[in-house]
Amino acid sequence: NFVRSRRTHKDAPTTTEKTPTKSKMEQIFGFKKEDLTSWQNLVTLLNRPTDPASLGIFRCLFGLLMAIDITQERGLSHLDYKYLDGAPVCRFPLFNFLQPLPMDWMYLVYAVMFLGALGIMLGCFYRLSCLMFISTYWYIFFLDKTAWNNHSYLYGLIGFQLTLMDGNRYWSVDGLRRPSIRNAHVPLWNYTLLRTQIFIVYFIAGIKKLDADWVEVLFIISLLVVHGGGLMLDLSAGYLLFFDATRPYAFFFVSYFHCMNSQLFSIGMFSYTMLATSPLFCYTDWPRRFFSHFPSFLKSVLPFTSPESQTSTSCVYPEGQSTSSERQETPAVARVSKLRFKHKLGAFFTILYIAEQFFMPYSHFITQGYNNWTNGLYGYSWDMMVHSRSHQHVKITYKDGITGEIGYLNPGVFTQSKRWKDHGDMLKQYATCLHQFLPRYNISDPEIYFDIWVSINERFQQRIFDPRVDIVKAEWSPFKPNPWLMPLLVDLSPWRTKFQEIEGSLDNQTEIVFIADFPGLHLENFVSEDLGNTSIHVLQGQVSVEIVEEKKNHTLQPGEQIQVPAGAYHKVYTVSEGPSCYMYIYVNTTEAALQENFTKLFELQERVRNGTETEPLPPELQPLIAAEDGEAEVNATDPIVRLFLKRQRRMKEVKKRREAGVLERFERFAVKKYYTIRRGFLMTAIAMRNLAVGLPPLEQLTREVAFANMKEPEAEANQDERLKDEVGHGEL
């Protein structure tokens, strides 16, 4: 189906010609074995004239989705927060020389990208619109590696492909402006590229999920059906969409899968983009048949429904064959029956691009950047939902290069991103940035050390980088192994099933953290005063636990344990020859006491409501009676009662939202999107005015930004309440 083009009514032979008998291969795959026997036959096949209808509809949908995406995931609506013009910010571009432009110019870049997406949707000045979109899109993409993901990479690839295709031959403004291209054939390689790209997205994602590590995790997590179903769909979707007999079933399962993902995950336009690609696998004239069922008075604004298409110099037509429609066509575009350079170039590019896309997901041996336990470059692998990470401990230590003074930095200082914690290339960039900023705070020639603990795919928490290495001076290259990246302790992976057994034996209030460490290193840890019953249990290896305040060391063997004091530091040294494994078991006594108080208050409130409580309530509990009144929690003097009432109100709001009808949910969704998009456009208008005539007085600019920041009343109220809740928790 990647090279299939259905013979439409236009291509049907006349009554004086005989219909050629198709071979079994041609009936199934859409081409003959002879089409692959020589380079000339293959070029002719890939340039076969094909109906432009399906490509035109996809072009329109893709442009629309990208225009929406620019205001959201690309960041137009929060551009000023994203780039923080003039502020000391550490950034993570692909190439260190790439830096964002001044804020107003960044709005211009986004405006160009938006106009490009709009032009793609309308098919207006198509080539120029595609260039406007992809040039600015890839600039934004390369500018920030922390925002890289598979679907953002896919959007850029599709935009690049559309730039080289004849996507404006059907239902486009260009078709109205230039009758010679209106409803004209497109070469088959246009469809071949897009279909193969989508096949790769599905199939490679499924292959990556067959990784033994992911499969092992699959059988120890609770979402077996969801993740297992995703695996089977990824492996089979491309093939099911390929064949006529299975395509209806593929449409059902693929549509259900993407609609479910759009609700479960915050992945922007990805689900809708993949839904828009599914019709590409249908026969290319499906829009004509679909729109032919609409009322006749709408035909002036709907796409063409007649089966005839114009000839195009982009295609190669069989010699000695003509159709009735071709005999009636105007001589504006002559039929091309001989191969030209551009036909060979199109075929060569198609083969080269497909080969490159199959190679790229497995090219990590070059860039040392596999997403599992990465050393550097990543993000082009299609390994979606394959790796889960959790961070237990992040410490940044600086040392003054002149005085030797040692201090600690708040993790994430000077940056809004958290992804630097997982990737060697970004850690190097972050350390270099900190080295440049810290001298402003009287720290000369600082050395920067990172102690970061990560658990990947339900493993132990372990270090990802060597905490003894000054990352500022450390070498890093995308083409060499990283000497300061600690190896993943895969030999300890079998412990994951044991973890499930241990966690299952604990009560709901007891929590557990599994740790693995390397010989010669130690973990310095502080136990919060809220954790009143914390102990260390050794599972493998030998450790020495130092209680800092007591200045005592305790050596523990596998199976032994020790209680560590709350509100104090301790150190755990790995003294065995191999890695050590141990676990912290603790109870958050403060949270447990709070939940116990909440339970008692709820029971008391229920007794008051049903009349079984005979004793009068003390003044501090009186707000429980008027709990339905919003003023009750404000008037509550007891902090526990106040938190209880706030918790009840939040639960009631969540329940109300979940039980809301379809219309109410849609209205809430539409209002939220309206204010988001509104801010993006208003801030862009302000920036364009600033570039054109200069900055206005500060008071005027403040009023304009305040007007752009305006939110719906309910959102503003909720924002205020969230702030109050945070303050309340802080006071408690």
XYZ file of C-alpha atoms in Angstrom:
732
model
C 0.000 0.000 0.000
C 3.035 2.302 0.314
C 3.158 2.394 -3.485
C -0.479 1.684 -4.213
C -2.641 3.990 -6.327
C -6.177 2.985 -7.074
C -7.266 3.293 -10.674
C -10.074 5.852 -10.607
C -12.905 6.310 -13.060
C -10.677 8.645 -15.010
C -8.116 5.936 -15.588
C -10.673 3.315 -16.600
C -10.154 2.064 -20.164
C -12.555 3.020 -22.914
C -15.046 0.568 -24.337
C -12.698 -0.214 -27.203
C -9.916 -1.367 -24.869
C -9.591 -4.540 -22.877
C -9.070 -4.452 -19.144
C -5.669 -6.005 -18.364
C -5.735 -8.892 -15.947
C -4.009 -8.026 -12.688
C -1.684 -10.478 -11.026
C -2.261 -11.583 -7.452
C 0.653 -9.422 -6.308
C -0.748 -6.360 -8.036
C -4.167 -6.936 -6.495
C -2.678 -7.117 -2.980
C 0.207 -4.648 -3.116
C -0.761 -2.337 -5.966
C 2.332 -3.020 -8.096
C 3.814 -5.833 -10.160
C 7.008 -7.755 -9.630
C 8.312 -6.299 -12.881
C 8.108 -2.792 -11.341
C 11.003 -3.713 -9.067
C 13.248 -5.470 -11.581
C 15.088 -2.381 -12.850
C 15.885 1.158 -11.780
C 13.864 2.585 -14.676
C 10.788 0.552 -13.745
C 11.108 1.586 -10.093
C 11.387 5.271 -11.010
C 8.338 4.910 -13.252
C 6.414 3.250 -10.428
C 7.287 5.918 -7.838
C 6.275 8.642 -10.297
C 3.006 6.966 -11.269
C 0.183 9.544 -11.586
C -1.921 9.437 -8.430
C -5.059 11.198 -7.275
C -4.108 14.321 -5.227
C -7.265 14.249 -3.102
C -6.064 12.340 -0.038
C -2.777 14.261 0.088
C -4.637 17.566 -0.144
C -6.932 16.724 2.749
C -4.000 15.597 4.894
C -2.114 18.801 4.059
C -5.086 20.834 5.244
C -5.485 18.865 8.495
C -1.765 18.928 9.266
C -1.574 22.689 8.778
C -4.583 23.203 11.051
C -3.173 20.983 13.802
C 0.215 22.679 13.624
C -1.388 26.127 13.864
C -3.088 24.976 17.079
C 0.095 23.294 18.302
C 2.135 26.483 17.914
C -0.053 28.285 20.446
C 0.221 25.414 22.917
C 3.075 22.880 22.950
C 5.425 25.080 20.881
C 4.826 27.734 23.542
C 3.453 30.865 21.843
C 0.947 31.466 24.655
C 3.677 31.467 27.334
C 6.640 32.609 25.268
C 7.684 35.326 27.719
C 7.787 32.790 30.569
C 9.631 30.267 28.421
C 12.504 32.474 27.330
C 12.673 34.998 30.216
C 14.199 37.774 28.167
C 17.240 39.262 29.897
C 17.165 36.916 32.894
C 20.152 34.693 33.794
C 18.895 31.388 32.383
C 20.768 28.204 31.526
C 19.686 26.886 28.134
C 20.148 23.558 26.385
C 20.376 24.002 22.587
C 21.598 21.284 20.251
C 24.553 23.502 19.325
C 25.905 25.820 21.988
C 26.055 28.789 19.617
C 22.259 28.650 19.161
C 20.588 31.230 21.407
C 17.095 32.712 21.429
C 16.604 36.126 19.883
C 15.368 39.072 21.965
C 11.796 38.528 23.135
C 9.978 40.637 20.533
C 11.976 38.964 17.754
C 11.076 35.531 19.143
C 7.417 36.508 18.806
C 8.155 37.379 15.181
C 9.721 33.923 14.666
C 6.590 32.309 16.061
C 4.387 34.554 13.925
C 6.262 33.400 10.809
C 5.862 29.774 11.903
C 2.133 30.281 12.512
C 1.605 31.972 9.146
C 3.494 29.099 7.526
C 1.210 26.538 9.172
C -1.827 28.581 8.115
C -0.511 28.732 4.550
C -0.017 24.950 4.539
C -3.580 24.459 5.728
C -4.983 26.724 3.005
C -2.543 25.618 0.320
C -1.702 29.294 -0.193
C 1.769 30.127 -1.560
C 2.394 26.540 -0.593
C 6.143 26.193 -1.092
C 6.854 29.484 0.676
C 4.505 28.544 3.528
C 6.256 25.197 3.992
C 9.653 26.903 4.090
C 8.367 29.471 6.597
C 7.051 26.693 8.809
C 9.955 24.238 8.764
C 12.749 26.824 9.000
C 11.292 28.399 12.138
C 10.062 25.052 13.509
C 13.481 23.392 13.354
C 15.101 26.523 14.799
C 12.760 26.331 17.817
C 13.290 22.558 17.992
C 17.089 22.778 18.044
C 16.965 25.712 20.453
C 15.757 23.627 23.402
C 16.606 19.940 23.834
C 14.571 19.803 27.045
C 11.411 19.997 24.933
C 12.435 17.208 22.556
C 10.107 14.265 22.192
C 9.150 11.816 19.485
C 6.049 13.590 18.267
C 7.737 17.006 18.018
C 10.396 15.302 15.901
C 7.639 13.748 13.758
C 5.990 17.125 13.080
C 9.279 18.473 11.755
C 9.777 15.437 9.520
C 6.286 15.677 8.040
C 6.701 19.418 7.459
C 9.962 18.698 5.619
C 8.313 16.023 3.476
C 5.371 18.269 2.561
C 7.818 20.941 1.404
C 9.017 18.586 -1.340
C 5.555 17.301 -2.286
C 2.764 18.622 -4.479
C 0.368 19.040 -1.571
C -1.399 22.051 -3.084
C -2.957 20.245 -6.041
C -6.301 19.646 -4.322
C -8.581 21.970 -2.331
C -6.076 24.821 -2.145
C -5.928 28.559 -2.676
C -3.038 27.959 -5.075
C -5.380 25.859 -7.192
C -7.734 28.824 -7.501
C -4.853 31.115 -8.415
C -3.225 28.690 -10.871
C -5.690 26.571 -12.857
C -2.811 24.582 -14.369
C -2.135 22.810 -11.037
C -5.738 22.583 -9.847
C -6.744 18.967 -9.275
C -3.576 17.731 -11.010
C -2.006 14.332 -10.446
C 0.783 13.913 -7.905
C 3.565 11.306 -8.165
C 3.088 8.162 -6.113
C 6.250 8.776 -4.053
C 4.387 11.583 -2.270
C 2.157 8.975 -0.663
C 4.950 6.425 -0.335
C 6.990 8.751 1.878
C 4.147 9.656 4.220
C 2.818 6.114 4.512
C 6.253 4.693 5.213
C 6.945 7.394 7.791
C 3.796 6.534 9.722
C 4.535 2.819 9.414
C 7.968 3.467 10.946
C 6.458 5.434 13.834
C 4.178 2.540 14.732
C 6.440 -0.400 13.971
C 9.722 0.879 15.428
C 7.857 1.965 18.572
C 6.621 -1.623 18.883
C 10.071 -3.085 18.237
C 11.561 -0.855 20.937
C 8.951 -2.146 23.392
C 10.207 -5.694 22.795
C 13.305 -4.752 24.757
C 13.754 -7.414 27.441
C 13.926 -4.790 30.165
C 10.591 -3.217 29.187
C 8.887 -6.608 28.784
C 10.051 -7.628 32.263
C 8.614 -4.438 33.752
C 5.396 -4.998 31.801
C 4.619 -8.105 33.815
C 5.186 -6.519 37.226
C 3.103 -3.384 36.802
C -0.626 -2.979 37.195
C -1.314 -1.552 33.710
C -0.588 -4.806 31.889
C -3.642 -4.549 29.613
C -2.984 -0.912 28.640
C 0.744 -1.315 27.983
C 0.379 -4.774 26.430
C -2.375 -3.509 24.154
C -0.187 -0.574 23.108
C 2.634 -2.986 22.259
C 0.415 -5.148 20.065
C -1.098 -2.129 18.324
C 2.300 -0.577 17.564
C 3.579 -3.814 16.040
C 0.486 -4.475 13.933
C -1.030 -1.054 13.065
C 1.136 -0.423 10.001
C 0.338 -3.843 8.533
C -3.365 -3.673 9.362
C -3.628 -0.271 7.666
C -1.762 -1.708 4.668
C -4.323 -4.255 3.434
C -7.864 -3.607 2.245
C -9.339 -6.495 4.236
C -7.898 -5.398 7.581
C -8.038 -1.605 7.181
C -11.529 -1.121 8.702
C -10.441 -2.994 11.843
C -7.209 -0.994 11.954
C -9.173 2.252 11.764
C -11.282 1.230 14.744
C -8.413 0.156 16.999
C -6.062 2.972 15.975
C -8.774 5.592 16.492
C -9.716 4.164 19.875
C -6.054 4.024 20.904
C -5.302 7.632 19.990
C -8.531 8.983 21.476
C -7.691 7.181 24.723
C -4.144 8.562 24.715
C -5.424 12.096 24.163
C -7.319 11.802 27.455
C -4.706 9.890 29.475
C -1.576 11.856 28.540
C -0.657 15.477 27.909
C 0.763 14.981 24.414
C -0.758 17.949 22.611
C -1.725 17.414 18.985
C 0.046 14.062 18.582
C -3.039 11.880 18.915
C -4.974 14.045 16.479
C -2.075 14.172 14.017
C -1.861 10.384 14.000
C -5.618 10.193 13.454
C -5.193 12.548 10.489
C -2.550 10.251 8.962
C -4.749 7.131 8.984
C -6.782 8.061 5.843
C -3.498 8.269 3.906
C -3.562 4.465 3.801
C -6.961 4.467 2.053
C -7.382 4.692 -1.694
C -6.286 8.136 -2.747
C -9.681 9.163 -4.160
C -11.579 8.659 -0.887
C -12.275 12.427 -0.398
C -14.081 12.583 -3.760
C -16.378 9.748 -2.781
C -16.842 11.135 0.727
C -17.725 14.697 -0.273
C -19.984 13.524 -3.113
C -22.585 12.625 -0.467
C -22.906 16.244 0.704
C -25.768 18.482 -0.560
C -25.177 20.101 -3.932
C -25.423 23.684 -2.601
C -22.200 23.079 -0.599
C -20.152 21.967 -3.595
C -18.840 25.482 -4.220
C -16.860 25.399 -0.965
C -16.167 21.661 -0.707
C -13.334 19.813 -2.500
C -13.791 18.423 -6.013
C -15.911 15.305 -6.246
C -15.548 14.626 -9.985
C -13.172 11.734 -10.766
C -11.186 13.583 -13.449
C -7.710 14.920 -12.653
C -5.336 16.969 -14.762
C -2.057 15.607 -16.002
C 1.110 16.838 -14.338
C 4.743 17.069 -15.376
C 5.623 15.684 -11.940
C 4.315 12.278 -13.024
C 5.278 9.700 -15.637
C 2.458 8.355 -17.797
C 2.443 5.046 -19.712
C 3.184 5.376 -23.411
C 0.558 4.591 -26.007
C -2.358 4.765 -23.569
C -4.932 7.508 -23.387
C -8.222 7.883 -21.625
C -11.402 9.600 -22.550
C -10.781 12.415 -20.136
C -7.256 12.951 -21.436
C -8.523 13.286 -24.988
C -10.761 16.137 -23.807
C -8.178 17.914 -21.666
C -6.639 21.228 -22.595
C -3.049 21.135 -23.855
C -1.884 23.316 -20.955
C 0.121 20.443 -19.516
C 1.536 17.812 -21.843
C 1.716 14.157 -20.825
C 5.212 13.072 -19.820
C 6.081 9.541 -20.864
C 9.856 9.735 -20.560
C 11.865 9.865 -17.370
C 13.310 13.240 -16.512
C 15.940 14.194 -13.981
C 13.377 15.347 -11.415
C 11.604 11.980 -11.635
C 14.844 10.143 -10.907
C 15.676 12.627 -8.145
C 12.277 12.085 -6.516
C 12.711 8.312 -6.586
C 16.283 8.507 -5.288
C 15.257 10.823 -2.447
C 12.378 8.510 -1.490
C 14.636 5.470 -1.217
C 17.379 7.409 0.596
C 14.949 8.987 3.080
C 13.232 5.694 3.908
C 16.590 3.973 4.445
C 17.750 6.832 6.688
C 14.558 6.679 8.766
C 14.951 2.953 9.335
C 18.605 3.512 10.300
C 18.243 6.534 12.616
C 16.477 4.757 15.527
C 19.409 2.344 15.703
C 22.222 4.855 15.175
C 22.972 5.316 18.877
C 26.259 3.471 18.503
C 27.429 6.620 16.700
C 26.076 9.301 19.044
C 26.257 7.304 22.288
C 22.740 8.452 23.071
C 20.345 5.564 23.585
C 17.430 6.745 25.703
C 17.714 3.874 28.178
C 20.716 5.163 30.146
C 21.851 7.942 27.934
C 25.224 9.504 27.352
C 24.249 12.231 24.951
C 22.045 12.894 21.942
C 18.617 11.276 21.856
C 15.015 11.960 20.818
C 14.821 10.317 17.380
C 14.185 6.764 18.473
C 10.400 6.249 18.492
C 10.800 4.535 21.892
C 7.587 5.999 23.246
C 6.389 5.058 26.758
C 9.305 2.634 27.032
C 11.210 4.123 29.962
C 9.929 5.430 33.269
C 12.216 7.368 35.593
C 11.941 8.604 39.156
C 14.428 10.755 41.054
C 14.959 10.324 44.772
C 17.935 12.552 45.463
C 19.589 15.448 43.599
C 22.517 17.385 45.078
C 24.620 20.074 43.392
C 27.875 20.956 45.128
C 30.115 23.861 44.176
C 33.681 24.525 45.290
C 35.317 27.917 45.035
C 38.404 27.438 42.888
C 40.402 30.023 44.878
C 39.229 29.828 48.501
C 38.187 26.171 48.472
C 34.841 27.088 50.046
C 32.189 24.393 49.521
C 28.472 25.111 49.165
C 25.286 23.672 47.732
C 22.892 24.898 45.061
C 19.179 24.460 44.860
C 18.584 21.816 42.125
C 17.283 23.559 39.040
C 18.657 27.011 39.852
C 18.877 29.236 36.746
C 16.707 26.866 34.690
C 13.074 25.856 34.335
C 13.830 22.363 33.054
C 14.290 19.091 34.916
C 15.565 16.967 32.038
C 19.208 17.939 32.541
C 19.263 15.399 35.375
C 19.068 12.469 32.948
C 21.351 13.359 30.043
C 25.108 13.777 29.975
C 25.092 16.401 27.214
C 22.687 18.652 29.106
C 24.484 18.113 32.420
C 27.671 19.352 30.780
C 25.843 22.402 29.414
C 24.271 23.083 32.817
C 27.608 22.847 34.643
C 29.228 25.204 32.127
C 26.374 27.668 32.575
C 26.629 27.546 36.391
C 30.379 28.107 36.069
C 29.603 31.330 34.177
C 26.864 32.611 36.511
C 28.277 31.842 39.977
C 31.113 34.437 39.805
C 28.339 37.065 39.943
C 27.760 35.803 43.492
C 31.426 36.051 44.571
C 32.232 32.393 43.818
C 35.439 32.393 41.812
C 36.288 29.754 39.195
C 33.760 27.304 40.662
C 33.957 23.537 40.360
C 30.562 21.831 39.976
C 29.720 18.326 41.222
C 26.430 16.461 40.791
C 25.063 13.625 42.894
C 21.885 12.444 41.125
C 19.973 9.278 41.978
C 17.609 7.793 39.410
C 15.425 4.717 39.180
C 14.651 3.541 35.665
C 11.943 0.991 34.950
C 11.248 0.072 38.589
C 14.906 -0.611 39.467
C 16.912 0.465 42.502
C 17.631 4.151 42.914
C 21.260 4.510 41.777
C 23.696 7.231 40.779
C 23.718 8.221 37.138
C 26.849 10.438 37.250
C 30.092 10.172 39.203
C 29.800 12.652 42.119
C 33.604 12.924 42.374
C 34.060 14.493 38.918
C 34.065 18.244 38.315
C 31.711 18.381 35.326
C 33.002 21.824 34.302
C 36.402 20.368 33.446
C 35.115 16.936 32.393
C 35.273 16.043 28.719
C 32.138 15.200 26.766
C 31.622 14.206 23.150
C 28.572 12.738 21.427
C 30.872 10.290 19.642
C 32.822 8.877 22.599
C 31.818 6.923 25.712
C 31.221 9.131 28.718
C 33.749 8.282 31.479
C 31.767 10.005 34.234
C 28.469 8.263 33.438
C 27.975 5.525 36.024
C 26.963 2.152 34.494
C 23.407 0.936 34.872
C 23.382 -1.900 37.412
C 21.575 -4.362 35.153
C 22.838 -7.322 37.200
C 20.470 -6.219 39.959
C 17.400 -6.143 37.689
C 16.041 -9.501 38.997
C 15.424 -7.755 42.330
C 12.445 -5.940 40.776
C 10.084 -8.876 41.323
C 11.293 -9.089 44.920
C 10.483 -5.398 45.344
C 6.853 -6.108 44.508
C 6.693 -8.817 47.161
C 8.255 -6.570 49.808
C 5.983 -3.632 49.012
C 2.947 -5.900 49.025
C 3.734 -7.049 52.569
C 3.673 -3.494 53.991
C 0.658 -1.554 55.241
C -0.664 1.546 53.478
C 1.150 3.990 55.755
C 4.594 2.430 55.381
C 6.725 3.551 52.442
C 9.883 2.092 51.002
C 12.828 3.206 48.834
C 15.334 0.780 47.279
C 18.947 1.932 46.916
C 21.959 0.504 45.065
C 25.435 2.013 45.282
C 28.951 1.453 43.988
C 32.002 0.344 46.023
C 33.991 3.230 47.466
C 31.077 5.694 47.357
C 28.641 6.790 50.038
C 25.199 8.316 50.318
C 24.748 11.316 52.599
C 21.111 11.569 53.598
C 18.945 13.684 55.868
C 15.839 12.153 57.466
C 13.000 14.638 57.822
C 11.446 15.125 61.231
C 8.154 13.989 59.683
C 9.604 10.503 59.139
C 9.485 9.172 62.655
C 10.276 5.499 62.099
C 13.063 5.161 59.509
C 15.300 2.113 59.210
C 17.910 0.800 56.757
C 17.731 -2.887 55.730
C 20.657 -4.396 53.801
C 19.716 -6.729 50.938
C 23.082 -7.390 49.270
C 26.701 -6.407 49.845
C 28.122 -4.767 52.960
C 27.566 -1.200 54.168
C 28.775 0.985 57.013
C 26.239 3.444 58.434
C 27.636 6.573 60.102
C 25.305 8.508 62.410
C 26.846 11.961 62.054
C 25.709 13.496 65.366
C 26.618 10.388 67.376
C 29.928 9.962 65.513
C 29.361 6.213 65.405
C 29.745 3.692 62.573
C 27.693 0.489 62.267
C 28.666 -2.215 59.780
C 25.738 -4.182 58.369
C 25.621 -7.470 56.468
C 22.758 -8.736 54.245
C 19.651 -9.306 56.360
C 20.687 -6.807 59.060
C 19.055 -3.458 59.759
C 19.511 -0.267 61.774
C 17.260 2.555 62.937
C 18.380 6.056 61.864
C 17.324 9.193 63.778
C 14.860 11.711 62.339
C 15.910 15.327 61.916
C 19.570 14.378 61.476
C 22.146 13.406 58.860
C 23.634 9.980 58.333
C 25.982 8.454 55.758
C 25.835 5.011 54.169
C 29.206 3.745 52.861
C 29.451 0.784 50.490
C 32.404 -1.214 51.843
C 31.907 -4.475 49.925
C 33.825 -5.310 46.744
C 30.651 -5.289 44.660
C 27.635 -2.948 44.635
C 25.510 -2.771 47.755
C 21.711 -2.949 47.841
C 19.640 -1.712 50.738
C 16.245 -0.213 51.416
C 14.791 2.547 53.547
C 11.534 1.683 55.306
C 9.756 4.607 56.927
C 6.410 6.012 58.014
C 5.448 9.635 57.482
C 4.160 10.104 61.007
C 2.969 13.674 60.366
C 0.877 12.616 57.360
C -0.426 9.547 59.204
C -1.536 11.705 62.133
C -3.180 14.167 59.755
C -5.103 11.387 57.987
C -6.208 10.008 61.336
C -7.530 13.444 62.331
C -9.304 13.770 58.984
C -11.018 10.419 59.529
C -12.224 11.479 62.975
C -13.520 14.813 61.657
C -15.357 13.086 58.805
C -17.011 10.636 61.191
C -18.010 13.500 63.494
C -19.417 15.475 60.562
C -21.483 12.476 59.450
C -22.891 12.001 62.980
C -23.882 15.675 63.099
C -25.616 15.452 59.717
C -27.653 12.335 60.553
C -28.499 13.561 64.071
C -26.699 10.851 66.043
C -24.234 13.280 67.646
C -25.793 14.403 70.944
C -22.893 16.366 72.430
C -22.582 20.056 71.470
C -19.563 20.843 69.326
C -16.783 23.028 70.753
C -16.280 26.400 69.006
C -13.268 25.225 66.967
C -15.388 22.427 65.423
C -18.473 24.557 64.690
C -17.384 25.176 61.042
C -18.019 21.449 60.377
C -21.764 22.114 60.649
C -21.673 24.840 57.990
C -19.260 22.944 55.751
C -21.373 23.584 52.653
C -20.818 27.313 53.143
C -17.630 28.605 51.537
C -17.055 30.939 54.490
C -16.815 28.008 56.913
C -13.195 27.174 56.162
C -12.230 30.839 56.258
C -13.712 31.160 59.750
C -12.152 27.928 61.010
C -9.614 28.723 63.732
C -8.203 25.213 64.010
C -5.655 24.575 61.202
C -6.604 20.882 60.989
C -10.289 21.737 60.566
C -9.419 24.358 57.958
C -7.355 21.866 55.947
C -10.095 19.249 56.282
C -12.731 21.607 54.895
C -10.463 22.653 52.020
C -9.816 19.017 51.207
C -13.545 18.310 51.173
C -14.202 21.251 48.874
C -11.521 20.131 46.450
C -12.896 16.596 46.403
C -16.359 17.985 45.728
C -15.050 20.096 42.827
C -13.243 17.088 41.343
C -16.386 14.985 41.612
C -18.440 17.727 39.984
C -16.001 17.951 37.088
C -15.965 14.198 36.582
C -19.747 14.006 36.573
C -20.177 16.986 34.245
C -22.079 16.447 31.000
C -20.540 16.500 27.550
C -21.668 20.051 26.811
C -20.317 21.382 30.100
C -16.969 19.675 29.555
C -16.743 20.996 26.018
C -17.593 24.511 27.177
C -14.930 24.353 29.876
C -12.404 23.037 27.341
C -13.295 25.705 24.763
C -13.099 28.569 27.266
C -9.720 27.401 28.516
C -8.333 27.118 24.976
C -9.803 30.494 24.050
C -7.957 32.320 26.815
C -4.759 30.406 26.087
C -4.807 31.248 22.369
C -6.019 34.778 23.104
C -2.948 35.498 25.218
C -0.612 34.220 22.528
C -2.094 36.441 19.837
C -2.325 39.546 22.028
C 1.284 39.192 23.202
C 2.342 38.698 19.568
C 0.492 41.864 18.572
C 2.257 43.787 21.350
C 5.640 42.461 20.185
C 4.955 43.344 16.536
C 3.979 46.885 17.585
C 7.168 47.162 19.637
C 9.278 46.116 16.634
C 7.467 48.504 14.311
C 7.283 51.699 16.375
C 9.281 51.008 19.538
C 8.368 50.417 23.168
C 5.475 52.443 24.614
C 5.570 54.019 28.104
C 5.910 51.451 30.881
C 2.427 52.160 32.260
C 0.830 51.472 28.874
C 2.852 48.279 28.391
C 1.827 47.084 31.855
C -1.857 47.632 31.056
C -1.548 45.814 27.725
C 0.160 42.778 29.270
C -2.401 42.705 32.101
C -5.189 42.679 29.496
C -3.484 39.816 27.651
C -3.116 37.892 30.920
C -6.820 38.097 31.679
C -8.363 34.702 32.506
C -11.900 33.516 32.930
C -13.271 34.407 36.408
C -13.416 30.785 37.576
C -9.766 30.179 36.671
C -8.683 33.305 38.535
C -10.633 32.191 41.603
C -9.122 28.717 41.447
C -5.654 30.231 41.112
C -6.216 32.319 44.225
C -7.474 29.294 46.144
C -4.459 27.223 45.124
C -2.218 29.987 46.415
C -4.148 30.065 49.709
C -3.849 26.298 50.022
C -0.095 26.451 49.537
C 0.174 29.154 52.195
C -2.035 27.111 54.520
C 0.134 24.023 54.148
C 3.227 26.112 54.692
C 1.835 27.505 57.925
C 0.877 24.042 59.150
